[in-house]
Coordinates of C-alpha atoms and ligand atoms in Angstrom, one line a residue:
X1 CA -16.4 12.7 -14.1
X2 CA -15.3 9.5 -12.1
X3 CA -14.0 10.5 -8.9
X4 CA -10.5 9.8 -7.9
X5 CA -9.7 6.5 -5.5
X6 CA -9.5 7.1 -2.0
X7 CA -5.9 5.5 -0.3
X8 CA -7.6 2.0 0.3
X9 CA -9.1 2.1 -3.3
X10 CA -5.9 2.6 -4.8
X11 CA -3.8 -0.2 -2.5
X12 CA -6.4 -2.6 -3.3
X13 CA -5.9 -1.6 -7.1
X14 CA -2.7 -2.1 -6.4
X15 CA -2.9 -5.8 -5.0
X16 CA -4.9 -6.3 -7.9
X17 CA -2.3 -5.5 -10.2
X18 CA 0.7 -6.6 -8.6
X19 CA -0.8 -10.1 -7.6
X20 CA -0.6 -12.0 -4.9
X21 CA 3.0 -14.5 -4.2
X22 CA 2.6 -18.2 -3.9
X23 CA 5.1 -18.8 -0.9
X24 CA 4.5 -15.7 1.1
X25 CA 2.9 -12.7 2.3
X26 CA 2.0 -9.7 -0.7
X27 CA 0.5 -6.5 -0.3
X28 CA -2.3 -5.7 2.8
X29 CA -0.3 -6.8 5.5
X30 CA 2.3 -4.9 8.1
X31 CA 4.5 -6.7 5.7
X32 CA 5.4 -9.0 3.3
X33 CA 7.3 -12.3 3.9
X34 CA 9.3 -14.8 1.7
X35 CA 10.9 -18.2 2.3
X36 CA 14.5 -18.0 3.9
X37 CA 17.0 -20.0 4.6
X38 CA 16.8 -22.8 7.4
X39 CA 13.3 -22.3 9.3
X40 CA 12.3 -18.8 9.1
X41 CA 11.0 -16.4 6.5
X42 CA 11.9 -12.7 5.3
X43 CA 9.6 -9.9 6.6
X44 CA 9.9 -6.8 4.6
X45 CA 8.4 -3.4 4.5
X46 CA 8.9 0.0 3.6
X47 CA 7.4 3.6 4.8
X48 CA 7.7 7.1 3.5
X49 CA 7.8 10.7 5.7
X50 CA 7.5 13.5 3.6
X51 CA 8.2 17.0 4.8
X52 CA 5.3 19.4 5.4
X53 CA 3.3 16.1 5.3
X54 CA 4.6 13.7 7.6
X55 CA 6.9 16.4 9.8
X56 CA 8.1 19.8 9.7
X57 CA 11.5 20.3 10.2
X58 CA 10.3 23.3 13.2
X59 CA 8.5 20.7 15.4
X60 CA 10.9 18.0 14.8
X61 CA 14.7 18.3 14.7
X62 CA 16.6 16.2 12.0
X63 CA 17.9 13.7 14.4
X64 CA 14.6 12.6 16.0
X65 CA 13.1 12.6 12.4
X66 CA 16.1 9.6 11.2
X67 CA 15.1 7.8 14.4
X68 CA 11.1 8.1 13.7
X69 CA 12.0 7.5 9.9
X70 CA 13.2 3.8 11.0
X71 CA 10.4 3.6 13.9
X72 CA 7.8 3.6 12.0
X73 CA 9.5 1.1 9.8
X74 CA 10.6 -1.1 12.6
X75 CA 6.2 -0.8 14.4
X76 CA 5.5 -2.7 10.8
X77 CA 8.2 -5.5 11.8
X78 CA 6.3 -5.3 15.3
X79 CA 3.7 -5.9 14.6
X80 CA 4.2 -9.0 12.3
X81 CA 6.3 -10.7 15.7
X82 CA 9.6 -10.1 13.8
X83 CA 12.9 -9.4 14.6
X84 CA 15.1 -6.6 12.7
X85 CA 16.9 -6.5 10.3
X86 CA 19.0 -4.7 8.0
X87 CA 17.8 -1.4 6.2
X88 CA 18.0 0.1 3.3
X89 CA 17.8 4.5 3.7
X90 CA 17.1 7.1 0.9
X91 CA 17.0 10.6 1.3
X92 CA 15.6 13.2 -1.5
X93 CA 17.0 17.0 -0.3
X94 CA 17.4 20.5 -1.8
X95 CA 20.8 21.5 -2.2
X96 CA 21.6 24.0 0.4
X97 CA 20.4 21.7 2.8
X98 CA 22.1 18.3 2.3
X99 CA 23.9 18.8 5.9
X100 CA 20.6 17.3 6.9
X101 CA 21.5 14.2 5.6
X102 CA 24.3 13.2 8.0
X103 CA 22.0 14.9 11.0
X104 CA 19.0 12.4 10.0
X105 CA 21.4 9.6 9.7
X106 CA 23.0 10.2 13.4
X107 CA 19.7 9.8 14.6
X108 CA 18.8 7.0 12.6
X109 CA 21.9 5.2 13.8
X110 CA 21.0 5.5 17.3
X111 CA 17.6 3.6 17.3
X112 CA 19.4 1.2 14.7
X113 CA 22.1 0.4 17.7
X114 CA 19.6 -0.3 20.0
X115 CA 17.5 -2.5 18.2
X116 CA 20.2 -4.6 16.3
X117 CA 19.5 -2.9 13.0
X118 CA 22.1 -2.6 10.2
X119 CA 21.6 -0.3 7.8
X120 CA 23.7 -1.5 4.5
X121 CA 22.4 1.2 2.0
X122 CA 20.1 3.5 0.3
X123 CA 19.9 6.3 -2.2
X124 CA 20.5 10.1 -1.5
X125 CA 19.1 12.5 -4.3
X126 CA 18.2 16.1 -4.9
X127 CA 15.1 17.0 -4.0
X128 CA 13.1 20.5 -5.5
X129 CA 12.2 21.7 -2.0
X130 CA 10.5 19.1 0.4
X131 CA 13.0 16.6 2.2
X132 CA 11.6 13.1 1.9
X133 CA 13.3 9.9 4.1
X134 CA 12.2 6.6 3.0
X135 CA 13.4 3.4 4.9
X136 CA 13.3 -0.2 3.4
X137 CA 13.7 -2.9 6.2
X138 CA 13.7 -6.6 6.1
X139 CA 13.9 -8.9 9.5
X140 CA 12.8 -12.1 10.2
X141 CA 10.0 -14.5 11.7
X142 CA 8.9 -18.3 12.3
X143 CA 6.3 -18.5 10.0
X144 CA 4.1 -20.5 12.2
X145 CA 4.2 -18.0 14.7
X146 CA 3.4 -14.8 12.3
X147 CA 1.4 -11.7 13.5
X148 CA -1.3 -11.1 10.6
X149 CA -4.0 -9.0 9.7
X150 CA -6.1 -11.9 8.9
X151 CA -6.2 -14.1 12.0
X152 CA -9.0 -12.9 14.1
X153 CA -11.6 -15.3 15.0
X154 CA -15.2 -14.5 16.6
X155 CA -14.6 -15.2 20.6
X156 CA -11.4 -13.5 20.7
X157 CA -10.6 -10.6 23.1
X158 CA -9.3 -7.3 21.2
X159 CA -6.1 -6.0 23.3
X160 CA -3.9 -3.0 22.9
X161 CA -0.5 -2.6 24.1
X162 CA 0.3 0.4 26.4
X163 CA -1.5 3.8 26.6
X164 CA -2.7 5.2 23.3
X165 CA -3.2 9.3 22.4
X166 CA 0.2 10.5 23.5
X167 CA 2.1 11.0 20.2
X168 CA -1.1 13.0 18.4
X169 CA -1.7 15.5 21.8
X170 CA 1.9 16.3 21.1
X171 CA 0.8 17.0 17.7
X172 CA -2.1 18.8 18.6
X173 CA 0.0 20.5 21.4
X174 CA 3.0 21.8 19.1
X175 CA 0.0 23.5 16.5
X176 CA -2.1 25.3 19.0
X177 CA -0.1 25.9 22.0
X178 CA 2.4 28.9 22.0
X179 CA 6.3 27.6 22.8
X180 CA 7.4 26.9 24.9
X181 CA 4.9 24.0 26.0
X182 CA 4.1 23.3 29.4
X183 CA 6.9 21.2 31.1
X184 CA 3.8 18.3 31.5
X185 CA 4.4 18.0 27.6
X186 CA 7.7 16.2 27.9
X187 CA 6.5 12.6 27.8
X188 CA 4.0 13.3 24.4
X189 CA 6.8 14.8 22.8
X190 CA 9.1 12.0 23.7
X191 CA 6.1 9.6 22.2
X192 CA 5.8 11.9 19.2
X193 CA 9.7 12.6 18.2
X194 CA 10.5 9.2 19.6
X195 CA 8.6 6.5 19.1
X196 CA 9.2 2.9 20.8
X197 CA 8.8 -0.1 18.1
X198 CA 7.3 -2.5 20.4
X199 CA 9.4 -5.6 18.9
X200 CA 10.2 -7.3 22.4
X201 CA 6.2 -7.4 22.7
X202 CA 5.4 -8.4 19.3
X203 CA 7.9 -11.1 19.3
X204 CA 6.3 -12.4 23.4
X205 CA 3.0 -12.0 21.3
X206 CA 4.0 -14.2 18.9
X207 CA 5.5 -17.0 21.2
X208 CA 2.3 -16.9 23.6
X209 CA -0.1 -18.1 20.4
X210 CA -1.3 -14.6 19.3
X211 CA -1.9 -14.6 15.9
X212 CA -3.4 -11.7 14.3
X213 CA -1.9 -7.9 15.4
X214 CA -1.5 -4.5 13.8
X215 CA 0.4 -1.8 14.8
X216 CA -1.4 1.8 15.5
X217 CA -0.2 4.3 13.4
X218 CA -2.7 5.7 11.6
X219 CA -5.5 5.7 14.8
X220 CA -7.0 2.9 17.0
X221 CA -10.3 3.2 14.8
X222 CA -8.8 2.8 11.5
X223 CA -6.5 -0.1 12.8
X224 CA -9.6 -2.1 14.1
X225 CA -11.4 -1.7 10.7
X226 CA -8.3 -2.5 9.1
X227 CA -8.3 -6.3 11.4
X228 CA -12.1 -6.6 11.1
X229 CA -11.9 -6.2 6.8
X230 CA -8.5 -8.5 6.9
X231 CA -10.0 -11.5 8.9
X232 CA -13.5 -10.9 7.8
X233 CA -15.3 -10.7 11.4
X234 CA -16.8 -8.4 13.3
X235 CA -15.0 -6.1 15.8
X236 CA -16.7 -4.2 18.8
X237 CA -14.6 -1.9 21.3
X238 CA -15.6 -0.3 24.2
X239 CA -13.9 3.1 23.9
X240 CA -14.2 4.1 27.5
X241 CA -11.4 1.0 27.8
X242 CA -9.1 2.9 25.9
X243 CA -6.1 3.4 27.9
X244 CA -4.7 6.8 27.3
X245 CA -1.6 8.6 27.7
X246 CA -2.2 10.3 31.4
X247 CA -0.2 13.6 30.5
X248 CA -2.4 14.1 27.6
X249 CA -5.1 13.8 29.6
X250 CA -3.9 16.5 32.2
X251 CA -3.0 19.0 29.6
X252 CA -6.0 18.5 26.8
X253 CA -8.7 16.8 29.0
X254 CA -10.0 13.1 28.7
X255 CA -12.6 14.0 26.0
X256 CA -10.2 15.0 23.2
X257 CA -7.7 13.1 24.6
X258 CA -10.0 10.1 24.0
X259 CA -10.6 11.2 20.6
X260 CA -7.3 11.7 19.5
X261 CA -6.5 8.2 20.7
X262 CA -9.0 6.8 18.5
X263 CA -8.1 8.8 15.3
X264 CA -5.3 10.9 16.2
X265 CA -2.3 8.0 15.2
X266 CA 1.2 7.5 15.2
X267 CA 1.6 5.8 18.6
X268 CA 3.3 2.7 17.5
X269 CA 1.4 0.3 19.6
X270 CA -0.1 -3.1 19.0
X271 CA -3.3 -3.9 18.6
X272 CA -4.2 -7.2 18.7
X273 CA -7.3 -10.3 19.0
X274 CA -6.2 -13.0 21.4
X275 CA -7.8 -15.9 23.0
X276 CA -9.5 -15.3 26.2
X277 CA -7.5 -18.4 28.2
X278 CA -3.9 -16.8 28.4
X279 CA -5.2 -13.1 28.4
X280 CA -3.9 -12.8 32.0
X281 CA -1.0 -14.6 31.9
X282 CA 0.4 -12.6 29.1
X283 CA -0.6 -9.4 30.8
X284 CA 1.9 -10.5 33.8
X285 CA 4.7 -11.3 30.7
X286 CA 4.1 -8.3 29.6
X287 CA 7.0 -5.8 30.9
X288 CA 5.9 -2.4 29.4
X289 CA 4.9 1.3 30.5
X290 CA 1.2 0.7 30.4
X291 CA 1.1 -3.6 30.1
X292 CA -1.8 -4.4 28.2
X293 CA -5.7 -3.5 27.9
X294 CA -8.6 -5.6 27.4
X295 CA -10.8 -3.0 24.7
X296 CA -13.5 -5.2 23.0
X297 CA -14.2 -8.6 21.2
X298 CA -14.3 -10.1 17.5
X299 CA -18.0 -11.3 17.8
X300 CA -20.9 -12.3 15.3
X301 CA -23.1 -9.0 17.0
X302 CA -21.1 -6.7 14.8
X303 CA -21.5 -6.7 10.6
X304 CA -18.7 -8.8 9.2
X305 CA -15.8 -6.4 7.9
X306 CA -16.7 -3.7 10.2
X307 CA -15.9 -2.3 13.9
X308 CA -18.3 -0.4 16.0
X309 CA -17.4 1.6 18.8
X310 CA -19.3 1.5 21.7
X311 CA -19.9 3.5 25.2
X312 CA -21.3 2.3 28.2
X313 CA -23.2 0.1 25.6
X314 CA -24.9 2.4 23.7
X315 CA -22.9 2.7 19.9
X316 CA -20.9 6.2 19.3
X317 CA -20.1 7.7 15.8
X318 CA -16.5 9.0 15.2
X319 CA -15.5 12.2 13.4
X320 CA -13.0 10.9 11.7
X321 CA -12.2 7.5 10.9
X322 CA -7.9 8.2 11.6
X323 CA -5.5 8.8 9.1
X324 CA -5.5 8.5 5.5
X325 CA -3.1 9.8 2.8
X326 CA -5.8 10.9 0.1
Ligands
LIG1 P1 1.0 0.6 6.9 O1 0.1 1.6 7.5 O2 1.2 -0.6 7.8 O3 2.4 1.2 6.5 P2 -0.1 0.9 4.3 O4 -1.5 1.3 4.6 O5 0.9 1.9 4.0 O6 0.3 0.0 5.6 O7 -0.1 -0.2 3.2 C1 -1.0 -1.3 3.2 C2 -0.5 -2.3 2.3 O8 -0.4 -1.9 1.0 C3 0.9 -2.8 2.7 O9 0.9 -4.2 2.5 C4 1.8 -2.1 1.7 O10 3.0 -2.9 1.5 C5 1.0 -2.1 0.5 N1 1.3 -0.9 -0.4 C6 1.1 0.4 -0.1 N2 1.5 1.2 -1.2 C7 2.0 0.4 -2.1 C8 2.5 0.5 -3.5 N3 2.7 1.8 -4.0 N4 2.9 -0.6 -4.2 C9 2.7 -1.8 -3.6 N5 2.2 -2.0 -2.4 C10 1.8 -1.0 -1.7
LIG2 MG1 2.7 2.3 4.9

């Protein structure tokens, strides 16, 4: 028996089969792009959250999950140095529960307002028991100055916006703590039911010459590997660099907290390879909650397509590599 494809397996099946546009980005990026009108280009993606996957409606009320539902979608925008965009929503939902759909869209409204998002449409459907949001959004870039995944040169610094670890020691937080959590928890679960898109910093990014950036949501670890296969270098991060969330730390310790920042996920920052020149003076530009951090290099020491993880210079082995859906 042939075993089954893993998630990368399948998308790279998928690229396969769905082939690769002539005048634009296709499939293995944050998102795609296509030629617009005037200078720019159209930057569009799309992400799923399944219930009893992706959230459970007792962790996470309906309104925080609309607002994550177009956060995650609006990290991928981030992350390529676009700007939003208008949105496309669809909700599948069991019958006795389609009062949830006006709930989700309240909350989704609110993170749309404050991002100059305009949602224009979707699809709402019965569901047989798990409720499923999926948002399509398309923004905008200048296509000389795009974030991708394939940019990273040997000699360039590997950065990460803000603190990492917060969103995933909420997680771990909610499933083995007892309610109600300890007041400390408040800015995890804010990070967790309420993520940021970092679009101002993904657009000052893209105007100070970066030129390759992911966003974190499935794990520091993954992320790098994903930049290091993309660009076809070598990656190398010092994981005692990693910033982390300091209330995670306090309640859950540095170790784990360490460890979930690596492979935990879902924090919606940017990770990203830069020149070494303007490192500092983009750190100053920089006005966010935890600035930027320095973690590692692209360099020739490390295998090509690969990232190694290193402490006090001696290489350390993850658990887990961070999220994946199969
Ligand atoms: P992200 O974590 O940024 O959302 P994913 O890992 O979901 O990225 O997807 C990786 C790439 O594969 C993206 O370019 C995405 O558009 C593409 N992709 C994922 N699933 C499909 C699919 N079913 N059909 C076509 N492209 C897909
Ligand atoms: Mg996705």
């Amino acid at each position: 028996m042939t075993a089954l494809p893993g998630e990368f397996e399948l998308i790279a099946r998928l690229a396969a089969l769905f082939g690769t546009p002539p005048d634009g980005l296709g499939i293995g990026d944050d998102a795609a792009t296509w030629p617009a009108t005037g200078d720019t280009v159209q930057v569009a993606t799309t992400d799923m959250l399944i219930e009893g996957i992706h959230f459970r409606l007792d962790w996470t009320s309906p309104e925080d999950l609309g607002w994550k539902a177009l956060a995650v979608n609006l990290s991928d925008l981030a992350a390529m140095g676009a700007t939003p965009g208008r949105a496309l929503v669809s909700i599948a939902v069991d019958a006795a529960r389609r009062g949830l759909v006006l709930e989700v869209a309240r909350g989704l409204q609110s993170l749309a307002e404050q991002t100059g998002t305009r949602v224009v449409g979707g699809d709402t459907v019965r569901s047989p028991g798990p409720l499923v949001i999926n948002v399509a959004l398309v923004g905008e870039a200048d296509p000389a100055r795009l974030l991708r995944r394939d940019a990273a040169r040997p000699g360039d610094l590997v950065a990460v916006t803000g603190r990492l670890g917060a969103s995933s020691a909420a997680l771990a937080l909610l499933s083995e703590r007892p309610a109600p959590l300890d007041p400390a928890a408040a800015p995890l679960l804010a990070a967790h039911h309420r993520p940021l898109p970092r679009l101002a910093a993904g657009q000052l990014l893209a105007s100070r010459g970066v030129r390759c950036a992911i966003d974190i949501s499935d794990g520091l670890a993954s992320e790098a590997l994903h930049l290091a296969r993309a660009s076809g270098v070598g990656i190398e991060i010092d994981v005692g660099r990693v910033p982390l969330a300091p209330a995670a730390v306090r309640l859950l310790g540095e170790r784990r907290s360490r460890e979930l920042a690596l492979t935990g996920g879902e924090d919606y920052e940017l990770l990203f390879t830069i020149d070494p020149r303007p490192v500092d003076e983009l750190a100053s530009a920089l006005a966010i909650d935890g600035g930027l951090t320095v973690l590692g290099e692209v360099t020739d020491r490390v295998p090509t397509g690969t990232a190694r993880f290193v402490e006090a210079g001696q290489p350390v082995e993850l658990a887990e590599k961070g999220y994946v859906a199969f």
